[in-house]
Every structure is written in C-alpha cells, then in structure tokens.
CSV table of C-alpha atoms and ligand atoms in Angstrom, one decimal:
chain,number,residue,atom,x,y,z
A,100,MET,CA,10.3,-15.0,-52.1
A,101,ARG,CA,10.0,-16.3,-48.7
A,102,ARG,CA,12.2,-14.0,-46.0
A,103,SER,CA,13.7,-17.0,-44.8
A,104,ALA,CA,15.5,-17.8,-48.1
A,105,ILE,CA,16.8,-13.8,-48.1
A,106,THR,CA,17.9,-14.3,-44.2
A,107,LEU,CA,18.5,-17.8,-44.0
A,108,GLU,CA,17.5,-17.8,-40.7
A,109,SER,CA,15.2,-20.1,-38.6
A,110,GLU,CA,11.4,-19.9,-39.2
A,111,ILE,CA,10.9,-20.7,-35.2
A,112,SER,CA,10.7,-18.1,-33.0
A,113,ASP,CA,13.7,-16.5,-30.2
A,114,ILE,CA,11.5,-17.9,-27.5
A,115,GLU,CA,10.7,-21.2,-28.9
A,116,ARG,CA,13.9,-22.2,-29.5
A,117,LYS,CA,15.6,-20.8,-26.8
A,118,ALA,CA,12.0,-23.3,-25.0
A,119,LEU,CA,14.0,-26.4,-27.5
A,120,PHE,CA,17.4,-25.9,-26.8
A,121,LYS,CA,16.5,-25.7,-22.9
A,122,VAL,CA,15.4,-29.1,-23.5
A,123,LEU,CA,18.1,-30.6,-25.8
A,124,ASN,CA,20.5,-28.9,-23.1
A,125,GLU,CA,18.9,-31.1,-20.3
A,126,LEU,CA,18.9,-34.0,-22.1
A,127,SER,CA,21.7,-36.2,-23.0
A,128,LEU,CA,20.3,-37.3,-27.5
A,129,LYS,CA,23.2,-39.1,-28.6
A,130,GLY,CA,21.0,-40.7,-31.9
A,131,THR,CA,20.0,-39.3,-35.3
A,132,HIS,CA,17.7,-36.5,-35.0
A,133,LEU,CA,14.8,-36.0,-37.9
A,134,GLU,CA,13.7,-32.2,-39.0
A,135,ILE,CA,10.8,-32.6,-41.5
A,136,GLY,CA,10.9,-29.5,-43.4
A,137,THR,CA,13.7,-26.7,-43.5
A,138,ALA,CA,13.4,-24.1,-45.5
A,139,ALA,CA,16.8,-22.4,-45.3
A,140,GLY,CA,18.0,-24.8,-43.0
A,141,GLY,CA,18.2,-21.7,-39.8
A,142,THR,CA,17.1,-24.5,-37.5
A,143,LEU,CA,19.1,-27.1,-38.0
A,144,CYS,CA,22.0,-24.6,-37.9
A,145,GLU,CA,21.3,-23.7,-34.8
A,146,ILE,CA,20.5,-27.6,-33.5
A,147,TYR,CA,23.6,-28.1,-35.0
A,148,ASN,CA,25.7,-25.8,-33.0
A,149,ILE,CA,24.3,-26.6,-29.6
A,150,TYR,CA,25.8,-29.9,-29.3
A,151,LYS,CA,29.2,-28.3,-31.5
A,152,SER,CA,29.4,-25.5,-28.8
A,153,ALA,CA,28.9,-27.1,-25.7
A,154,GLY,CA,31.5,-30.0,-26.8
A,155,ARG,CA,29.5,-32.7,-27.3
A,156,GLU,CA,29.2,-35.6,-29.9
A,157,ILE,CA,27.7,-34.0,-32.8
A,158,PRO,CA,24.8,-36.9,-33.7
A,159,ASN,CA,23.5,-37.2,-37.5
A,160,PHE,CA,21.4,-35.5,-39.0
A,161,TRP,CA,18.3,-36.8,-42.0
A,162,VAL,CA,16.6,-33.6,-43.5
A,163,VAL,CA,13.4,-34.4,-45.4
A,164,ASP,CA,12.3,-31.8,-47.5
A,165,PRO,CA,11.1,-31.7,-51.2
A,166,MET,CA,13.2,-28.7,-51.9
A,167,LYS,CA,10.8,-26.4,-53.8
A,168,TYR,CA,10.5,-23.8,-51.0
A,169,PHE,CA,11.7,-21.1,-52.8
A,170,PRO,CA,14.3,-21.2,-56.2
A,171,ASN,CA,17.8,-23.2,-55.9
A,172,GLN,CA,16.8,-24.0,-51.9
A,173,LEU,CA,19.5,-27.2,-51.8
A,174,ASP,CA,22.1,-25.0,-52.7
A,175,ILE,CA,21.3,-22.1,-50.3
A,176,VAL,CA,20.7,-24.6,-47.2
A,177,LYS,CA,24.0,-26.3,-47.9
A,178,LYS,CA,25.6,-23.1,-48.3
A,179,ASN,CA,23.7,-21.6,-45.4
A,180,LEU,CA,24.9,-24.8,-43.1
A,181,ILE,CA,28.7,-24.9,-44.5
A,182,SER,CA,28.6,-20.7,-43.4
A,183,LYS,CA,27.7,-21.3,-39.7
A,184,GLY,CA,30.4,-24.2,-39.3
A,185,VAL,CA,28.3,-27.4,-39.8
A,186,ASP,CA,30.0,-30.4,-41.4
A,187,LEU,CA,27.7,-31.4,-44.2
A,188,THR,CA,28.5,-35.4,-43.8
A,189,LYS,CA,26.7,-35.1,-40.4
A,190,ILE,CA,23.4,-34.5,-42.7
A,191,ARG,CA,21.5,-36.5,-45.3
A,192,PHE,CA,19.4,-34.6,-47.3
A,193,LEU,CA,16.3,-37.1,-48.6
A,194,GLN,CA,14.8,-34.8,-50.6
A,195,ASN,CA,11.6,-35.4,-51.3
A,196,ILE,CA,8.2,-34.9,-49.7
A,197,SER,CA,8.0,-36.3,-45.6
A,198,SER,CA,5.5,-39.9,-47.2
A,199,VAL,CA,8.1,-40.9,-50.4
A,200,ALA,CA,11.0,-39.9,-48.5
A,201,LEU,CA,9.5,-43.2,-45.8
A,202,LYS,CA,10.7,-45.5,-48.0
A,203,LYS,CA,14.4,-45.3,-47.5
A,204,ALA,CA,13.4,-45.2,-43.7
A,205,PHE,CA,11.3,-49.0,-44.2
A,206,SER,CA,14.4,-50.0,-45.7
A,207,GLU,CA,16.6,-48.7,-43.7
A,208,SER,CA,15.0,-48.9,-40.1
A,209,PRO,CA,16.6,-46.0,-38.1
A,210,GLU,CA,16.9,-44.9,-34.7
A,211,PHE,CA,16.2,-41.7,-34.1
A,212,ASP,CA,16.3,-39.5,-31.0
A,213,PHE,CA,14.8,-36.3,-32.0
A,214,ILE,CA,12.0,-35.8,-34.8
A,215,LEU,CA,10.8,-31.9,-35.5
A,216,ILE,CA,7.8,-31.9,-37.6
A,217,ASP,CA,7.9,-28.4,-39.5
A,218,GLY,CA,6.4,-29.3,-42.9
A,219,SER,CA,3.2,-29.0,-44.5
A,220,HIS,CA,0.3,-28.1,-42.4
A,221,LYS,CA,-2.1,-30.3,-43.8
A,222,ARG,CA,-4.0,-32.9,-41.2
A,223,LYS,CA,-2.8,-35.4,-44.3
A,224,TYR,CA,0.5,-34.6,-44.4
A,225,VAL,CA,1.0,-33.7,-40.5
A,226,THR,CA,-0.3,-37.5,-39.6
A,227,GLN,CA,2.0,-38.6,-42.6
A,228,ASP,CA,4.9,-36.8,-40.7
A,229,LEU,CA,3.8,-38.9,-37.4
A,230,ILE,CA,4.1,-42.5,-39.0
A,231,TRP,CA,8.1,-41.1,-38.3
A,232,THR,CA,7.5,-41.5,-34.2
A,233,ARG,CA,7.6,-45.4,-35.2
A,234,PHE,CA,11.7,-44.8,-36.1
A,235,LEU,CA,11.5,-42.8,-33.0
A,236,LYS,CA,13.2,-43.9,-29.6
A,237,GLU,CA,12.1,-44.7,-26.5
A,238,GLY,CA,12.9,-41.7,-24.4
A,239,GLY,CA,13.7,-39.6,-28.2
A,240,ILE,CA,11.7,-36.0,-28.3
A,241,LEU,CA,9.2,-35.3,-30.7
A,242,CYS,CA,8.4,-31.8,-31.6
A,243,ALA,CA,6.2,-30.1,-33.8
A,244,HIS,CA,5.9,-26.8,-34.8
A,245,ASP,CA,3.1,-23.9,-36.0
A,246,TYR,CA,0.5,-26.1,-33.3
A,247,SER,CA,-1.5,-23.2,-33.0
A,248,MET,CA,-4.8,-22.2,-34.4
A,249,GLN,CA,-4.0,-20.9,-37.5
A,250,PHE,CA,-2.8,-25.0,-38.6
A,251,PRO,CA,-5.8,-26.4,-37.7
A,252,GLY,CA,-3.7,-29.4,-39.6
A,253,VAL,CA,-1.2,-29.3,-37.2
A,254,THR,CA,-2.5,-29.3,-33.5
A,255,LYS,CA,-5.5,-31.9,-34.8
A,256,SER,CA,-2.6,-34.5,-35.9
A,257,ILE,CA,-0.9,-33.9,-32.3
A,258,ASP,CA,-3.8,-34.0,-30.2
A,259,LEU,CA,-5.4,-36.7,-31.6
A,260,PHE,CA,-2.2,-38.9,-31.6
A,261,LEU,CA,-1.2,-37.4,-27.9
A,262,LYS,CA,-4.9,-39.0,-27.2
A,263,LYS,CA,-4.4,-41.9,-28.9
A,264,TYR,CA,-1.0,-43.1,-28.0
A,265,GLU,CA,-0.4,-42.0,-23.9
A,266,ASN,CA,3.0,-43.6,-24.0
A,267,TYR,CA,3.8,-40.1,-25.5
A,268,LYS,CA,4.0,-36.9,-22.7
A,269,GLN,CA,3.4,-33.7,-23.8
A,270,ILE,CA,6.6,-31.8,-22.2
A,271,LEU,CA,6.0,-28.0,-23.3
A,272,ILE,CA,4.2,-25.9,-25.3
A,273,THR,CA,6.3,-22.8,-26.0
A,274,GLU,CA,4.3,-20.0,-28.4
A,275,SER,CA,3.4,-22.4,-31.6
A,276,LEU,CA,6.1,-25.4,-30.5
A,277,VAL,CA,5.0,-28.0,-28.5
A,278,ILE,CA,7.5,-30.7,-27.5
A,279,ILE,CA,6.5,-34.2,-26.9
A,280,LYS,CA,8.5,-37.4,-25.5
A,281,LYS,CA,7.8,-40.7,-26.1
A,282,GLU,CA,8.2,-42.5,-22.6
A,283,LYS,CA,7.8,-46.2,-24.1
A,284,THR,CA,8.1,-47.8,-26.8
A,285,SER,CA,4.3,-48.3,-28.9
A,286,GLU,CA,2.9,-51.5,-28.5
A,287,ASN,CA,1.7,-50.9,-32.8
A,288,TYR,CA,3.1,-48.7,-35.0
A,289,GLU,CA,1.0,-45.5,-34.4
A,290,ILE,CA,0.1,-44.8,-37.2
A,291,THR,CA,-1.6,-46.8,-39.6
A,292,ASN,CA,-3.3,-46.5,-43.5
A,293,MET,CA,-6.7,-45.6,-42.0
A,294,MET,CA,-6.0,-43.0,-40.1
A,295,VAL,CA,-3.9,-41.0,-42.9
A,296,LEU,CA,-7.5,-42.1,-45.1
A,297,ARG,CA,-8.9,-40.4,-42.7
A,298,ALA,CA,-6.8,-37.6,-41.9
A,299,ALA,CA,-7.4,-36.4,-45.7
A,300,MET,CA,-10.9,-36.9,-45.8
A,301,HIS,CA,-11.3,-34.7,-43.0
A,302,GLY,CA,-9.3,-32.1,-44.4
A,303,PHE,CA,-10.6,-32.4,-47.5
A,304,PHE,CA,-14.0,-31.6,-46.3
A,305,HIS,CA,-12.7,-29.0,-43.7
A,306,GLN,CA,-11.4,-27.3,-46.9
A,307,ILE,CA,-14.5,-27.4,-48.7
A,308,PHE,CA,-16.3,-25.8,-45.7
A,309,LYS,CA,-14.2,-23.3,-46.1
A,310,SER,CA,-14.6,-22.3,-49.4
A,311,ILE,CA,-18.6,-22.5,-48.9
A,312,LYS,CA,-18.0,-19.8,-46.0
A,313,LYS,CA,-15.9,-18.1,-47.2
A,314,ARG,CA,-18.5,-17.5,-50.5
A,315,VAL,CA,-21.7,-17.0,-48.1
A,316,SER,CA,-19.7,-14.7,-46.1
A,317,THR,CA,-18.5,-12.1,-49.2
A,318,LYS,CA,-22.7,-12.8,-50.3
A,319,HIS,CA,-23.8,-11.2,-47.5
A,320,SER,CA,-21.2,-8.5,-47.8
A,321,LEU,CA,-22.0,-7.6,-50.8
A,322,THR,CA,-25.8,-7.0,-50.6
B,1428,LIG,C1,7.9,-24.1,-42.3
B,1428,LIG,S1,9.3,-24.6,-43.5
B,1428,LIG,C2,10.1,-25.2,-42.4
B,1428,LIG,C3,10.8,-24.3,-41.2
B,1428,LIG,C4,12.5,-25.0,-41.1
B,1428,LIG,N1,11.5,-25.8,-39.9
B,1428,LIG,C5,12.9,-23.5,-39.7
B,1428,LIG,O1,12.6,-24.1,-38.5
B,1428,LIG,O2,13.4,-22.7,-40.0
B,1428,LIG,C6,8.7,-25.6,-44.4
B,1428,LIG,C7,9.3,-26.5,-45.2
B,1428,LIG,O3,8.6,-27.8,-45.3
B,1428,LIG,C8,8.9,-27.9,-46.7
B,1428,LIG,N2,7.7,-29.0,-46.9
B,1428,LIG,C9,6.8,-28.5,-47.4
B,1428,LIG,N3,6.4,-29.9,-47.3
B,1428,LIG,C10,6.8,-31.2,-47.6
B,1428,LIG,C11,6.6,-32.3,-46.9
B,1428,LIG,N4,5.3,-32.4,-47.9
B,1428,LIG,N5,7.4,-33.4,-46.6
B,1428,LIG,C12,8.7,-32.4,-46.1
B,1428,LIG,N6,9.1,-30.9,-46.6
B,1428,LIG,C13,8.0,-30.3,-46.9
B,1428,LIG,C14,8.9,-26.8,-47.6
B,1428,LIG,O4,10.1,-27.1,-48.6
B,1428,LIG,C15,9.5,-25.9,-46.2
B,1428,LIG,O5,11.0,-25.7,-46.8
C-alpha cells in the first residue's frame, strides 16, 4: 500500500509545497488548473485551499489519473477532498493515463493557467505529459515534481523541453520541484509525435542498458 493512501497527504515535501504556494500567492492565476497524477489528492487539496483561505476566486481543476495507484483510489481521493472542504463540483476527474485523457483536451481545447506534472516518471510518459503545455496560457505555470537524479526520465524530458523552447523560463527549483513560466505562446505545438517516439526509444534503450549493467555487476560480485 502506498503511504499516501493511508496518510492522505501530499507526496510533495513541505519545502517544495511552500515554494509552490509562494509562487501561486504571488501570481493571480484564475484559469483552470491541471494536475497529472494526484495520488490521494493531498497536493490538490492544499492548492485548492490556498485560494479558499485567501478569499480568492477558486479555479476549476482537471485531475488526470488512471486511479490504480492503490485500491479504491478515486473514492479515497474524493473523500479526502470533501473532508478538507473542497467543493467537488470544482474538480473534473479524467480517470485515465495522460496520453488518453489528452483526447478530451483535443476535443475541448481548454486553457490552463497551471499544470503540475507528477504522473509516471518514465521519459516517454513525461514527454507525453508535456503535450498538455499547448493548452497552457501565456503567463501560465508549469511544474514538474521528482525532477531529480533519481528520475532521469523527468530531468531529461524537462531539460530537453527547456532547451528547445526559450519561451519557457525556469523560475525556481526547490528540492525536486521545478517551476517554469510560459512567458510567450509557442509558435508551434510544443511536443511532436517524433519527440514522443524518440523519448520512448531512449527509455527502452536506457532500460536495457540498466539491466545489462545490473547483470554484469551481479556476476562480478559472485566471482
Ligand atoms: C507520485 S503520485 C502523485 C502525487 C501527487 N501529485 C501528490 O502531490 O500527492 C503519481 C500518480 O500518478 C498516477 N499516474 C501514473 N501514471 C500515470 C499516467 N500515465 N498518467 C496520469 N497519471 C498517472 C498514479 O496513479 C499516481 O496517482
């Protein structure tokens, strides 16, 4: 069982959340917020309550998650949100992996003020999550969690993205949370099919390399 299924807390550290809340408090984001990967909804509750406790207009939220992280995840998330004073009519759940949930976005063309990427940390999936940035408004905030050496799929995808798109500026890194601002609308859609394919291939070869390395080191330790 995942720890967050029991504690119902955010999987983002206190220090990271403080940094995120500082940024959210300084900006006046009113448009829809998107969280990709919610676990027990701990971070979602806290973001919602930042707006509520400041008496600010509460934005709508989209939550994308296949809800298979732990048993009865969706029910647990909803109960958690209700117990923390969240109005569920403000939350739209897309119960699917991000690449499938994207179809809703393609048909509805939403506009987000805020996107938090915290789903699968594999390179292919993070790259697919970045497709959602085409729906991020100019001046909007993109965050990615687990941007650390432990998750090369996250760091590599984000670093390549930042290198390619100069209209996105990293404004803060705190522990493993990176906060990025979309300063200008992009001239083209950010992520192409070719970029996703390349990311998938890279992830595949990285996995093979890792397992060969592991086998070699086990063999050496036995001899
Ligand atoms: C690290 S947890 C999220 C933590 C949460 N953001 C928080 O701050 O408490 C990862 C979540 O991503 C979801 N997930 C895994 N793969 C996904 C995918 N491809 N698309 C969307 N969500 C995914 C899992 O079901 C899980 O709920």
